[in-house]
JSON list of C-alpha atoms in Angstrom, two decimals:
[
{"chain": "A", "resi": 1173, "resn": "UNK", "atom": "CA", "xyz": [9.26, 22.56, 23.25]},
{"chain": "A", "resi": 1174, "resn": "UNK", "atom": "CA", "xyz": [7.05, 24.91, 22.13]},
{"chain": "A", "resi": 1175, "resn": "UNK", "atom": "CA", "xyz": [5.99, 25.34, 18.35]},
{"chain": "A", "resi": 1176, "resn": "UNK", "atom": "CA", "xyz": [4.54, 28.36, 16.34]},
{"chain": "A", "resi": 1177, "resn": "UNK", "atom": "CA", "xyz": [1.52, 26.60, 15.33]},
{"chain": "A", "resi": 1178, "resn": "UNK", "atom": "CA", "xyz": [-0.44, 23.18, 16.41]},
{"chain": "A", "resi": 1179, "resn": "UNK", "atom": "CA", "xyz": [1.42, 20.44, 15.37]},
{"chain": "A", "resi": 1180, "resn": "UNK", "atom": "CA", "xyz": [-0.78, 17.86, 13.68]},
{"chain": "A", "resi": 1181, "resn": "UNK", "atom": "CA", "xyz": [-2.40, 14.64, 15.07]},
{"chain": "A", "resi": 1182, "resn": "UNK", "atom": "CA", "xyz": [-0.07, 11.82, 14.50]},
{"chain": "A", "resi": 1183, "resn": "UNK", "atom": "CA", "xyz": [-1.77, 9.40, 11.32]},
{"chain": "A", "resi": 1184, "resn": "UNK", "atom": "CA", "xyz": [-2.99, 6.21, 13.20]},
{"chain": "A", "resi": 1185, "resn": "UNK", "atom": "CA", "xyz": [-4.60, 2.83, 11.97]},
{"chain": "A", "resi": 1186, "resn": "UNK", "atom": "CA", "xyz": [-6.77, 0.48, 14.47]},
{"chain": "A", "resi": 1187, "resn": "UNK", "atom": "CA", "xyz": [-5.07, -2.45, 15.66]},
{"chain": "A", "resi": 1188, "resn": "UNK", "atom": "CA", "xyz": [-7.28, -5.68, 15.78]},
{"chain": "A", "resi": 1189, "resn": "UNK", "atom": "CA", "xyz": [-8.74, -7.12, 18.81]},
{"chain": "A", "resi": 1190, "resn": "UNK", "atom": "CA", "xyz": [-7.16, -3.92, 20.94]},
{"chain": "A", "resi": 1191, "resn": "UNK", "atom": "CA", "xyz": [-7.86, -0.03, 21.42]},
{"chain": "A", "resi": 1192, "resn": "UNK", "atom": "CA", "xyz": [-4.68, 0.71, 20.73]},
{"chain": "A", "resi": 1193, "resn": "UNK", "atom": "CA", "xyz": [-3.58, 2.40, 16.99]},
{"chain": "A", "resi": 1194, "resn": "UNK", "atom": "CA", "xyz": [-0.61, 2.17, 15.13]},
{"chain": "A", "resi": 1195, "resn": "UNK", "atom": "CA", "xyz": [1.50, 4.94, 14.53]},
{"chain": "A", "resi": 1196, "resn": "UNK", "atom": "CA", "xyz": [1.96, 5.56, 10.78]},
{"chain": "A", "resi": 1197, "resn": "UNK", "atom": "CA", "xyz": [5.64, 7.76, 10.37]},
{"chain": "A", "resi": 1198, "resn": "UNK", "atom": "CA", "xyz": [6.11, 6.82, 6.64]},
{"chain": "A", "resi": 1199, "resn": "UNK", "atom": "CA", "xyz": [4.71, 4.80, 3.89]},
{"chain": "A", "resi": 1200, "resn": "UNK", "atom": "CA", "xyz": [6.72, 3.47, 1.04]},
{"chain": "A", "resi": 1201, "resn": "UNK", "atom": "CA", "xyz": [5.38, 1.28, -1.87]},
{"chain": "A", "resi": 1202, "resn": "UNK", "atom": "CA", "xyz": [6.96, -0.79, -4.42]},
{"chain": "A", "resi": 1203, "resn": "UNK", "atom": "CA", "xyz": [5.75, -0.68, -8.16]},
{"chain": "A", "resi": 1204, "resn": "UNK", "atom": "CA", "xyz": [5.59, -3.92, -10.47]},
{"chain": "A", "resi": 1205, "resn": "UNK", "atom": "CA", "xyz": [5.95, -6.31, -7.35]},
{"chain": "A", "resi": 1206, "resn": "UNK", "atom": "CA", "xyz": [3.73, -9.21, -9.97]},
{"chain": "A", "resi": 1207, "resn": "UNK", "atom": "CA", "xyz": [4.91, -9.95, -13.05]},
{"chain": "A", "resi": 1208, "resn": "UNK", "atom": "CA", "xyz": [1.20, -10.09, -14.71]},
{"chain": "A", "resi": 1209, "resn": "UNK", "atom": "CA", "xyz": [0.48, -6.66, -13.61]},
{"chain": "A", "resi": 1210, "resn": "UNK", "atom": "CA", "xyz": [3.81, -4.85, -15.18]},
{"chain": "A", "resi": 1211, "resn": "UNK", "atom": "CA", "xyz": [2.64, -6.71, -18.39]},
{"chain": "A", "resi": 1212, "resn": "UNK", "atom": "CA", "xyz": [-0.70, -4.81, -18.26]},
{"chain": "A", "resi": 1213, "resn": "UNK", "atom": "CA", "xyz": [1.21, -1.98, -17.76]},
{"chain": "A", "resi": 1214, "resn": "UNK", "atom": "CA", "xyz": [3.63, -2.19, -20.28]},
{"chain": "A", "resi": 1215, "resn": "UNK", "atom": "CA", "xyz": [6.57, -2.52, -18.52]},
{"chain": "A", "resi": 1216, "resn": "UNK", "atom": "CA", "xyz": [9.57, -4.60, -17.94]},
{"chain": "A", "resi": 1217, "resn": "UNK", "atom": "CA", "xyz": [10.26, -6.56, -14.36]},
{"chain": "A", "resi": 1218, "resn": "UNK", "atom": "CA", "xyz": [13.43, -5.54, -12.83]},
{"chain": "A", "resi": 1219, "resn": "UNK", "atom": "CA", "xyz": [14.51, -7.69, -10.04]},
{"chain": "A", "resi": 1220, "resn": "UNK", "atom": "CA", "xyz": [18.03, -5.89, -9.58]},
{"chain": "A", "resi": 1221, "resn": "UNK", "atom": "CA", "xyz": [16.60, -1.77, -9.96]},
{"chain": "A", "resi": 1222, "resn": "UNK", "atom": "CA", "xyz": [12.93, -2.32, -8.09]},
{"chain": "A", "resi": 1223, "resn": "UNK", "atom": "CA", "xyz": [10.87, 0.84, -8.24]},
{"chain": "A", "resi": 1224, "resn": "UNK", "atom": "CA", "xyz": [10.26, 2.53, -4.96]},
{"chain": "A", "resi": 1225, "resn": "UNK", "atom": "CA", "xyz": [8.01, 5.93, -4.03]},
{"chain": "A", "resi": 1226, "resn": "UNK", "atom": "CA", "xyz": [5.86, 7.22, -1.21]},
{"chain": "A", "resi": 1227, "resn": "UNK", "atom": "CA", "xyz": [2.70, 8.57, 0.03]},
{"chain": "A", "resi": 1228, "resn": "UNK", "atom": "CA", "xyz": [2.28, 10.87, 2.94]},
{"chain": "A", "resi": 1229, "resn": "UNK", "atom": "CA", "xyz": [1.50, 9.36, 6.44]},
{"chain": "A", "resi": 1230, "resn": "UNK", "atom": "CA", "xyz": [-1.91, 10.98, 6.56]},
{"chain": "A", "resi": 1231, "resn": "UNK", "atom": "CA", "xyz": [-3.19, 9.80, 3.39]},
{"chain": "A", "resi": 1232, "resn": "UNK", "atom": "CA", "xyz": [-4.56, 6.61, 5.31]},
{"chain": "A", "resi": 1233, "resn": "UNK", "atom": "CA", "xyz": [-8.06, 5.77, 5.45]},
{"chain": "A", "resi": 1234, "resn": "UNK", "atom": "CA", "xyz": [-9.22, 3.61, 7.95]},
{"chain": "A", "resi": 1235, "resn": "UNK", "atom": "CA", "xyz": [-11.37, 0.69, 7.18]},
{"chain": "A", "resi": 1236, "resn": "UNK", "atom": "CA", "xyz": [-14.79, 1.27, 6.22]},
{"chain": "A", "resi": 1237, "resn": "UNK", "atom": "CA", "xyz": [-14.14, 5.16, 5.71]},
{"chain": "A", "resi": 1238, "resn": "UNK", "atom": "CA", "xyz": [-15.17, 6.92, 2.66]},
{"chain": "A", "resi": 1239, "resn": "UNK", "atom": "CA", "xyz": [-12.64, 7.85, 0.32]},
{"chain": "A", "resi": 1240, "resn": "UNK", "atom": "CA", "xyz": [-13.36, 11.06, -1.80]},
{"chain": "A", "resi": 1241, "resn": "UNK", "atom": "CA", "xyz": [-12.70, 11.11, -5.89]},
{"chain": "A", "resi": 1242, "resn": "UNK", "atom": "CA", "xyz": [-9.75, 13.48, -5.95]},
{"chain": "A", "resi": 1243, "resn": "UNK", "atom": "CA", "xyz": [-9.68, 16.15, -8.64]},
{"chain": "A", "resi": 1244, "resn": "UNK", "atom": "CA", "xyz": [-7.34, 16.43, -11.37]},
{"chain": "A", "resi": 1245, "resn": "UNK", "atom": "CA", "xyz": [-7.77, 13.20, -12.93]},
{"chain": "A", "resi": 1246, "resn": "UNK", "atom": "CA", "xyz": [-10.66, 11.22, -15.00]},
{"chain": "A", "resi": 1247, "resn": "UNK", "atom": "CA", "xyz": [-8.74, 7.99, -13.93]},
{"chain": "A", "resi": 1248, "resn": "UNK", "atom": "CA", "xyz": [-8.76, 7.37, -10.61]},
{"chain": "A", "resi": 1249, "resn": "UNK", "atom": "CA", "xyz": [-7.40, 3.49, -10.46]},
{"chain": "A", "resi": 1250, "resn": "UNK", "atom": "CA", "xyz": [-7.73, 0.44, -7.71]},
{"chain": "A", "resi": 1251, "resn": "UNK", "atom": "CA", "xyz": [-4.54, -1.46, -6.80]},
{"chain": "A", "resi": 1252, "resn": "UNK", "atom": "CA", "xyz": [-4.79, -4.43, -3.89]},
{"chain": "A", "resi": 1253, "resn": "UNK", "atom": "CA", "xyz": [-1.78, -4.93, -2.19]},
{"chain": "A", "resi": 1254, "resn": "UNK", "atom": "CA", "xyz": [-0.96, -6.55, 0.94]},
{"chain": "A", "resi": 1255, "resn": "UNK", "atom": "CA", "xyz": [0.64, -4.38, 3.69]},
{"chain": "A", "resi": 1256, "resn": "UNK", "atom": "CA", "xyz": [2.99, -4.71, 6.23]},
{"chain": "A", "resi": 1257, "resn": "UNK", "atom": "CA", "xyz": [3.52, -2.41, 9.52]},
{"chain": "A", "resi": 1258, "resn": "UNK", "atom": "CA", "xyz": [6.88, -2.13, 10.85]},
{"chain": "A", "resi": 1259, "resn": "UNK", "atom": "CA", "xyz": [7.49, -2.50, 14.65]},
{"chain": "A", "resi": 1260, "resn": "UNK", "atom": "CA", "xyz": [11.35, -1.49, 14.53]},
{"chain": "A", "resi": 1261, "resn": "UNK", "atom": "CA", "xyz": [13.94, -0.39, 11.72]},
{"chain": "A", "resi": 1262, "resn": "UNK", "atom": "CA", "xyz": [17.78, 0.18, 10.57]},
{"chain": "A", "resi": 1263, "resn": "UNK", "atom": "CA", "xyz": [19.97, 0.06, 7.97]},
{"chain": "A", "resi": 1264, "resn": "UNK", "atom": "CA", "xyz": [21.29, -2.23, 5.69]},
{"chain": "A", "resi": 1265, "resn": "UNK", "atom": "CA", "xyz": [18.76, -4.78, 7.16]},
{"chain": "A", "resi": 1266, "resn": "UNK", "atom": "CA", "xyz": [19.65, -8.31, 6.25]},
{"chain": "A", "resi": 1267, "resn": "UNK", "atom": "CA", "xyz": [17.14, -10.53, 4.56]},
{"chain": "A", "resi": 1268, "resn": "UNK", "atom": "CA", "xyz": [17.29, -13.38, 7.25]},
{"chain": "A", "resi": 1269, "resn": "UNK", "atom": "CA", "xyz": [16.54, -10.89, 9.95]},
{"chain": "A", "resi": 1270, "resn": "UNK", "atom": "CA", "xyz": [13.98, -8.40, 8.04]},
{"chain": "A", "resi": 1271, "resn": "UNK", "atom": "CA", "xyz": [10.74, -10.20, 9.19]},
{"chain": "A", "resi": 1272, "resn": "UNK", "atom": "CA", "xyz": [11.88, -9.64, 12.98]},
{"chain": "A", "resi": 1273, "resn": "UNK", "atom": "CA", "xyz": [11.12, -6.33, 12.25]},
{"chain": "A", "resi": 1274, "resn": "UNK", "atom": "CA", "xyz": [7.76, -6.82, 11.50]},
{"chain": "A", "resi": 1275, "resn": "UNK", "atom": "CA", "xyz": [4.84, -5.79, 13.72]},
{"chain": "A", "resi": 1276, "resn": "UNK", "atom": "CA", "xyz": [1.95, -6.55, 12.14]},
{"chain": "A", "resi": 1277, "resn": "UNK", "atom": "CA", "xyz": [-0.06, -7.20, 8.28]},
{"chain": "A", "resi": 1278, "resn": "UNK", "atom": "CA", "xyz": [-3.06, -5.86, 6.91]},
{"chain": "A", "resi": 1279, "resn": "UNK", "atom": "CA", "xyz": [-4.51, -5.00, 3.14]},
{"chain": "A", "resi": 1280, "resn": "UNK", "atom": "CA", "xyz": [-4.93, -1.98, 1.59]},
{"chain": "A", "resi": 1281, "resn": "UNK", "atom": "CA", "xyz": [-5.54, 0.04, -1.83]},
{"chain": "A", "resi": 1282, "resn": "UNK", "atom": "CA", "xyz": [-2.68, 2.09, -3.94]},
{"chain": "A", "resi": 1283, "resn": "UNK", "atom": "CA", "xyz": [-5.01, 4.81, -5.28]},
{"chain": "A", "resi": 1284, "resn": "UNK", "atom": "CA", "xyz": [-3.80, 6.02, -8.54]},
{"chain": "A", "resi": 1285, "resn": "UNK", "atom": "CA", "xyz": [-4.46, 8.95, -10.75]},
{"chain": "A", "resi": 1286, "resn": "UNK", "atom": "CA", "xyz": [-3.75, 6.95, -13.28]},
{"chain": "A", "resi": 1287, "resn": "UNK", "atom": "CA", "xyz": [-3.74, 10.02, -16.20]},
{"chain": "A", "resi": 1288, "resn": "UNK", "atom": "CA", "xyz": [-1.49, 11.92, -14.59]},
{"chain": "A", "resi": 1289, "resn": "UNK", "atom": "CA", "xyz": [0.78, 8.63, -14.05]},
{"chain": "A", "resi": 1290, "resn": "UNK", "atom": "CA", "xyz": [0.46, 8.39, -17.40]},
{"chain": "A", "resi": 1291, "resn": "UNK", "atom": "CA", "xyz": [1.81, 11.80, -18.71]},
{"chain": "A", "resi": 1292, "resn": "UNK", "atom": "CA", "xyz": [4.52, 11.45, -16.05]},
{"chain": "A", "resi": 1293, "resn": "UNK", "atom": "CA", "xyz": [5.61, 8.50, -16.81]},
{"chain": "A", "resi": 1294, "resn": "UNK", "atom": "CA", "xyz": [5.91, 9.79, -20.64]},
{"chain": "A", "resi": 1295, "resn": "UNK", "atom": "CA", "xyz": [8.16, 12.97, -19.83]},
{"chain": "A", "resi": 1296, "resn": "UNK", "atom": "CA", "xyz": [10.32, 10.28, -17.37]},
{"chain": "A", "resi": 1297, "resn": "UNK", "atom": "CA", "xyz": [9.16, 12.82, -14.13]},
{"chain": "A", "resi": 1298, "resn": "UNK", "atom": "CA", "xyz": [8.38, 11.61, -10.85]},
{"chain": "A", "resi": 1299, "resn": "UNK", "atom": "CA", "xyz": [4.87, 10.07, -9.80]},
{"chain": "A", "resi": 1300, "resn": "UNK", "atom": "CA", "xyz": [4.13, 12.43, -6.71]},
{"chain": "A", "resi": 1301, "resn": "UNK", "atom": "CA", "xyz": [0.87, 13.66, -7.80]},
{"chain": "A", "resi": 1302, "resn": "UNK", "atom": "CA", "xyz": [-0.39, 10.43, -9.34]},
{"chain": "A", "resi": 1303, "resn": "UNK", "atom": "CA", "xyz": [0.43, 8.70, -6.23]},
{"chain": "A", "resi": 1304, "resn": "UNK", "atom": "CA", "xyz": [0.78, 10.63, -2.98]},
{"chain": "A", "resi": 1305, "resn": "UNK", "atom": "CA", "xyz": [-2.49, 12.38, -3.19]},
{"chain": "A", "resi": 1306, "resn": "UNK", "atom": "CA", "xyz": [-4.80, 12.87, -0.18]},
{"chain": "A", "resi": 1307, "resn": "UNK", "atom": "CA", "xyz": [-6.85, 9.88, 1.15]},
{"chain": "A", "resi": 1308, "resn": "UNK", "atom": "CA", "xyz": [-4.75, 7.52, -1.85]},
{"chain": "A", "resi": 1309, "resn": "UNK", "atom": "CA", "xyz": [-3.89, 4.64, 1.11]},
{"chain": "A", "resi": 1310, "resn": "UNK", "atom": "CA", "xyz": [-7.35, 3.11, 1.95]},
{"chain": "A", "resi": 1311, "resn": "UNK", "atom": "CA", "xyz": [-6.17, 0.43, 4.76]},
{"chain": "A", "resi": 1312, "resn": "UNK", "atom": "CA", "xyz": [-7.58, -2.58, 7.15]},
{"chain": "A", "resi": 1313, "resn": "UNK", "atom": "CA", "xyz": [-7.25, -2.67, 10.45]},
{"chain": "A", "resi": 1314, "resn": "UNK", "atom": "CA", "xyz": [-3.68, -4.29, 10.94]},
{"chain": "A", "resi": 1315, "resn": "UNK", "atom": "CA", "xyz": [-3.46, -7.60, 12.62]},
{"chain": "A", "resi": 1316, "resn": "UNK", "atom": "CA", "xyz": [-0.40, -8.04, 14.61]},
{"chain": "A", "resi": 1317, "resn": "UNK", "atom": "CA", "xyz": [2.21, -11.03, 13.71]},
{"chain": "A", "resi": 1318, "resn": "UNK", "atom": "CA", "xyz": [2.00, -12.03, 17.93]},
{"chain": "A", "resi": 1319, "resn": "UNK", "atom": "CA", "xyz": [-1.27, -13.10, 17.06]},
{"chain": "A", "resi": 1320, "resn": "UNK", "atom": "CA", "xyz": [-0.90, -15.14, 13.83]},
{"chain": "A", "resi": 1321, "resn": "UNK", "atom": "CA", "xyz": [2.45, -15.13, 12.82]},
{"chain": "A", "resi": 1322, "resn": "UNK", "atom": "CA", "xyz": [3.72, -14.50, 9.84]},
{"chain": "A", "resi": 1323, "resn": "UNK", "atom": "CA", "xyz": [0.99, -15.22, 6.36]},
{"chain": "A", "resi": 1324, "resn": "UNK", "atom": "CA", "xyz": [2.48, -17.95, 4.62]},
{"chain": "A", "resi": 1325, "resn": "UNK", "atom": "CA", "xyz": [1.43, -17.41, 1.09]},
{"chain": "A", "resi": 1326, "resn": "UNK", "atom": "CA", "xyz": [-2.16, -15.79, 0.98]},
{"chain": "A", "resi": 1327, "resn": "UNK", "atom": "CA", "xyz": [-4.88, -15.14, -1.81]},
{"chain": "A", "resi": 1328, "resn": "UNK", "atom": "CA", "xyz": [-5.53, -11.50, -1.92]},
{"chain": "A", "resi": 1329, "resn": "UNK", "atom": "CA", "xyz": [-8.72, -10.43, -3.55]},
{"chain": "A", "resi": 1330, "resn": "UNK", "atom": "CA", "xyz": [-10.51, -7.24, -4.62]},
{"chain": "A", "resi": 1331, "resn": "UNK", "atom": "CA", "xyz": [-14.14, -6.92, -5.05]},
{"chain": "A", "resi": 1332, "resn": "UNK", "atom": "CA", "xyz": [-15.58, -4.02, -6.48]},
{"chain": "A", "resi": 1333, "resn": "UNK", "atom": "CA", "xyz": [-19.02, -3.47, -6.22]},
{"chain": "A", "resi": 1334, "resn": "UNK", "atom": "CA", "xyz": [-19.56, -7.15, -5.68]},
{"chain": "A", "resi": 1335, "resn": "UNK", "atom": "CA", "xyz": [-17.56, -7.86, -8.96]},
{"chain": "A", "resi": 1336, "resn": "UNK", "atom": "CA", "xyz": [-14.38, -9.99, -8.86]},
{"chain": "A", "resi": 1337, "resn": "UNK", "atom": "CA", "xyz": [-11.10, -7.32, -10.00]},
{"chain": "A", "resi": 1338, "resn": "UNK", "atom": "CA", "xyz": [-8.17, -8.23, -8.86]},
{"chain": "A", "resi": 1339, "resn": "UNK", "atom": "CA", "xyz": [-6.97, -11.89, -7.46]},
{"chain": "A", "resi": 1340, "resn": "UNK", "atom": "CA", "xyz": [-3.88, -13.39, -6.53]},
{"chain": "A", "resi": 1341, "resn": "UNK", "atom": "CA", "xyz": [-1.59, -15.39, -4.28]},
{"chain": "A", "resi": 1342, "resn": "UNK", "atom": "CA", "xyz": [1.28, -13.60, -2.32]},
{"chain": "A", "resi": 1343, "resn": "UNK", "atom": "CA", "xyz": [4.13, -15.82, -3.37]},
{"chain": "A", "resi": 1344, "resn": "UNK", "atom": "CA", "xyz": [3.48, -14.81, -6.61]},
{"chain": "A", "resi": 1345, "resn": "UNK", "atom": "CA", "xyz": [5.46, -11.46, -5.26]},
{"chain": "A", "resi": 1346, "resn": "UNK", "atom": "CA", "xyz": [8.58, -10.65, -7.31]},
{"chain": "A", "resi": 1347, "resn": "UNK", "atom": "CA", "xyz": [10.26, -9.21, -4.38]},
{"chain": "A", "resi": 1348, "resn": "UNK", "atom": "CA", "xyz": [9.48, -11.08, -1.18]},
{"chain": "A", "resi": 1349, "resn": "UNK", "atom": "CA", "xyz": [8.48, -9.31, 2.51]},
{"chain": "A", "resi": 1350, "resn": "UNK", "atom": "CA", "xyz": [12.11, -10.01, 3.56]},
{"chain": "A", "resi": 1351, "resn": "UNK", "atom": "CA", "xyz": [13.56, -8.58, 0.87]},
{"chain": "A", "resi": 1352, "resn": "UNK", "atom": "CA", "xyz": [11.72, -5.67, 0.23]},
{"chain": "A", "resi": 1353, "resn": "UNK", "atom": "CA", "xyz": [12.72, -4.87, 4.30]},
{"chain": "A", "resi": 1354, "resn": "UNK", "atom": "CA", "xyz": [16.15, -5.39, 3.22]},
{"chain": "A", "resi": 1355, "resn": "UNK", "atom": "CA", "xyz": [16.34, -3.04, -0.35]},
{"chain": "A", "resi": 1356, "resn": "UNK", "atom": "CA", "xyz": [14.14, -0.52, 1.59]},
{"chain": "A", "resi": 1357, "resn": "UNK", "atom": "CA", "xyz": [17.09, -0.28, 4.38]},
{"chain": "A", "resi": 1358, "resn": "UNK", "atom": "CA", "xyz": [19.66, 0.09, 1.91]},
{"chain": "A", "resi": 1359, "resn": "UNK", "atom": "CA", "xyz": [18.25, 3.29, 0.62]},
{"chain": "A", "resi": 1360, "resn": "UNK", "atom": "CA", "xyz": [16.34, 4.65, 3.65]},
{"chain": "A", "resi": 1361, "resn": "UNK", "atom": "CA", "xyz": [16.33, 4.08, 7.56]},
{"chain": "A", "resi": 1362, "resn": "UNK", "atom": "CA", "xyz": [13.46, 2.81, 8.25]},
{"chain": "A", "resi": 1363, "resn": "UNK", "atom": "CA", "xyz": [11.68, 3.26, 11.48]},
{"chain": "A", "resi": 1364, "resn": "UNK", "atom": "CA", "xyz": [8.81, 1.96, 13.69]},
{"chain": "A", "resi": 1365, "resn": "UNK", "atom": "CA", "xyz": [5.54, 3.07, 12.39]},
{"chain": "A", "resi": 1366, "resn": "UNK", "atom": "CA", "xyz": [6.58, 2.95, 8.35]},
{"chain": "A", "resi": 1367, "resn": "UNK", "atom": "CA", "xyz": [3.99, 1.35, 6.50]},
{"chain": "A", "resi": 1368, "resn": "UNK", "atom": "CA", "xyz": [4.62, -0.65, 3.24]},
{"chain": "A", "resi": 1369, "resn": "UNK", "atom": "CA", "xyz": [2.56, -1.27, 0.81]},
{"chain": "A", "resi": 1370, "resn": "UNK", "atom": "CA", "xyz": [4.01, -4.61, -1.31]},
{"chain": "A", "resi": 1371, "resn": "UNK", "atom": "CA", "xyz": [2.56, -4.19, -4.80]},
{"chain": "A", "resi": 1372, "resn": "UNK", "atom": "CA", "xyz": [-0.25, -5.08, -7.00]},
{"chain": "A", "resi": 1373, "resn": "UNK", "atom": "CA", "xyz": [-1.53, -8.17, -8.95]},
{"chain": "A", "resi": 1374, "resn": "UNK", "atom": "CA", "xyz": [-3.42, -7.40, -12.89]},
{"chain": "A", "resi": 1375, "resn": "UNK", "atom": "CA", "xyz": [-6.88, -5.95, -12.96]},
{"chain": "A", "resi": 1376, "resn": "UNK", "atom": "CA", "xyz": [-6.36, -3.01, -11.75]},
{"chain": "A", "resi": 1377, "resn": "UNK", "atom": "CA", "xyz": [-9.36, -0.80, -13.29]},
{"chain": "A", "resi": 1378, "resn": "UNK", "atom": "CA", "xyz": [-11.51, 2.39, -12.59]},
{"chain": "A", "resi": 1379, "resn": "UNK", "atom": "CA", "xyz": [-13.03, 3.36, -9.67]},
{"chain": "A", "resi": 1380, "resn": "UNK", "atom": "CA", "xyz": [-15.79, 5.59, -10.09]},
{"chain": "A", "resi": 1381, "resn": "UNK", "atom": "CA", "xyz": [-18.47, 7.61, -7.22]},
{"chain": "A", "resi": 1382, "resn": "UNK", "atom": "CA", "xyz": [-20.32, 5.61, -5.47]},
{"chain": "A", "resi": 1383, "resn": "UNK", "atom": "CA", "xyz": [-18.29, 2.47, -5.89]},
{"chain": "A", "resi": 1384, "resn": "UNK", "atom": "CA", "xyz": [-17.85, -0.15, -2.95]},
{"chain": "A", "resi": 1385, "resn": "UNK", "atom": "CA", "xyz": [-14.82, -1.96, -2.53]},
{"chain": "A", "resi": 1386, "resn": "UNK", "atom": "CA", "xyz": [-14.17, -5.06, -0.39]},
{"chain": "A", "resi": 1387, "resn": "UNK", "atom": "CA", "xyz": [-10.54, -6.18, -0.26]},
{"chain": "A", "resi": 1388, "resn": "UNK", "atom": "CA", "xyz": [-9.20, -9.30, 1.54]},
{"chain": "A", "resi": 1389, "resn": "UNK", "atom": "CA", "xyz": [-6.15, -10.80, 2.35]},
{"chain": "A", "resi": 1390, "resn": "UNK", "atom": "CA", "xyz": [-7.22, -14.71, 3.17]},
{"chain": "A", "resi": 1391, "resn": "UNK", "atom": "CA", "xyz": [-6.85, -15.23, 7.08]},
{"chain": "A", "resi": 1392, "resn": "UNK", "atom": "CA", "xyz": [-5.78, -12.14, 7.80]},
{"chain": "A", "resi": 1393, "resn": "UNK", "atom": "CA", "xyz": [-7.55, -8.77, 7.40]},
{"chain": "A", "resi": 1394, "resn": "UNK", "atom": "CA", "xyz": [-10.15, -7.27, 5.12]},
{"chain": "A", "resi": 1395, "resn": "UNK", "atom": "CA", "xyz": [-11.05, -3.49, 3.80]},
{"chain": "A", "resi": 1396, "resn": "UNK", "atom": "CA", "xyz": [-14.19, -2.17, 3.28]},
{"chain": "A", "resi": 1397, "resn": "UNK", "atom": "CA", "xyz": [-15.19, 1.68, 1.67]},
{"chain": "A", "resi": 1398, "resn": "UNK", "atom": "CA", "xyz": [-16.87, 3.72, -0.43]},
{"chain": "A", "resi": 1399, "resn": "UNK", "atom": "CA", "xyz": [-16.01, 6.29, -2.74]},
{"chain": "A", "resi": 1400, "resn": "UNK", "atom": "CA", "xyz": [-17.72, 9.26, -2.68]}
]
């Protein structure tokens, strides 16, 4: 095949312990996955209608990379969220076999204009440009589930700065892994290389230049950067 133009480099995130990288296809993220964070947001938790969207595959940045303050917003927000890296994917995957699909975990930031969330969110329009902005997906270095399993429940912590922002335990999820595998499926096929980020605890707060972020997700992966 030949195309009209150079096609673009394929979005790819380190995978621990190896040279190899993962290959990111698509990343979808689930909104008001803790209950105390859709309180500080003002909204109601709805475990049968859960609120899906997506940022582009190259909006990654790698651990330890610098992530520039994007323009058209004076409220750039942090959200923590533990992610998971799909090795395989369907349709209509079934809870009981969704974490076979599972290649590896790591942690990452949802980046958030929050302003422009704001206004959309008070015309009832879609959150594209609050969400899926460039460099809006800081993430680890994944760590792959042949090497230690599946996290049980984990703490996941962000520091910004050196001050405590955001903490919380994983089975405080609304929507499990396994089941956000299986609503994903039921709307999308999802394939190897999607990325999915799992929601946000409370805390989530401003990020402003210059700001350094540590993120962890206990025994398994952490996140440094810098915004710039």
């Amino acid at each position: 095949m030949t195309f009209a133009i150079a096609p673009h480099a394929i979005p790819g995130i380190p995978v621990a312990g190896t040279d190899m990288r993962f290959p990111v296809h698509r990343i979808y993220c689930i909104g008001r996955n803790y209950a105390d964070h859709a309180a500080e947001m003002c909204s109601a938790v709805e475990r049968v209608n859960p609120i899906f969207f997506n940022k582009p595959a190259d909006a990654i940045v790698i651990n330890n990379g610098d992530v520039p303050y994007p323009p058209a917003t004076k409220e750039l927000h942090h959200e923590v969220e533990m992610i998971v890296a799909l090795a395989t994917g369907g349709r209509d995957i079934a809870v009981a076999d969704a974490l076979d699909h599972v290649y590896a975990y790591g942690v990452g930031l949802d980046l958030t204009r929050r302003d422009l969330q704001s206004i959309a969110k008070a015309k009832g329009n879609p959150w594209d440009t609050a969400k899926g902005f460039d460099c809006s997906a800081p993430v680890s270095d994944l760590h792959r589930v042949s090497e230690i399993g599946h996290p049980g429940n984990s703490r996941l912590v962000l520091k910004v700065n050196g001050e405590l922002r955001q903490k919380t335990e994983t089975d405080m999820m609304i929507f499990s892994v396994a089941e956000i595998i299986h609503l994903l499926s039921g709307l999308f096929e999802l394939q190897s290389g999607d990325l999915i980020y799992t929601g946000t605890p409370a805390g989530v707060a401003l990020l402003e230049r210059g700001d350094r972020y540590h993120a962890e997700l206990e025994g398994v992966a952490t996140l440094e950067g810098h915004v710039i």
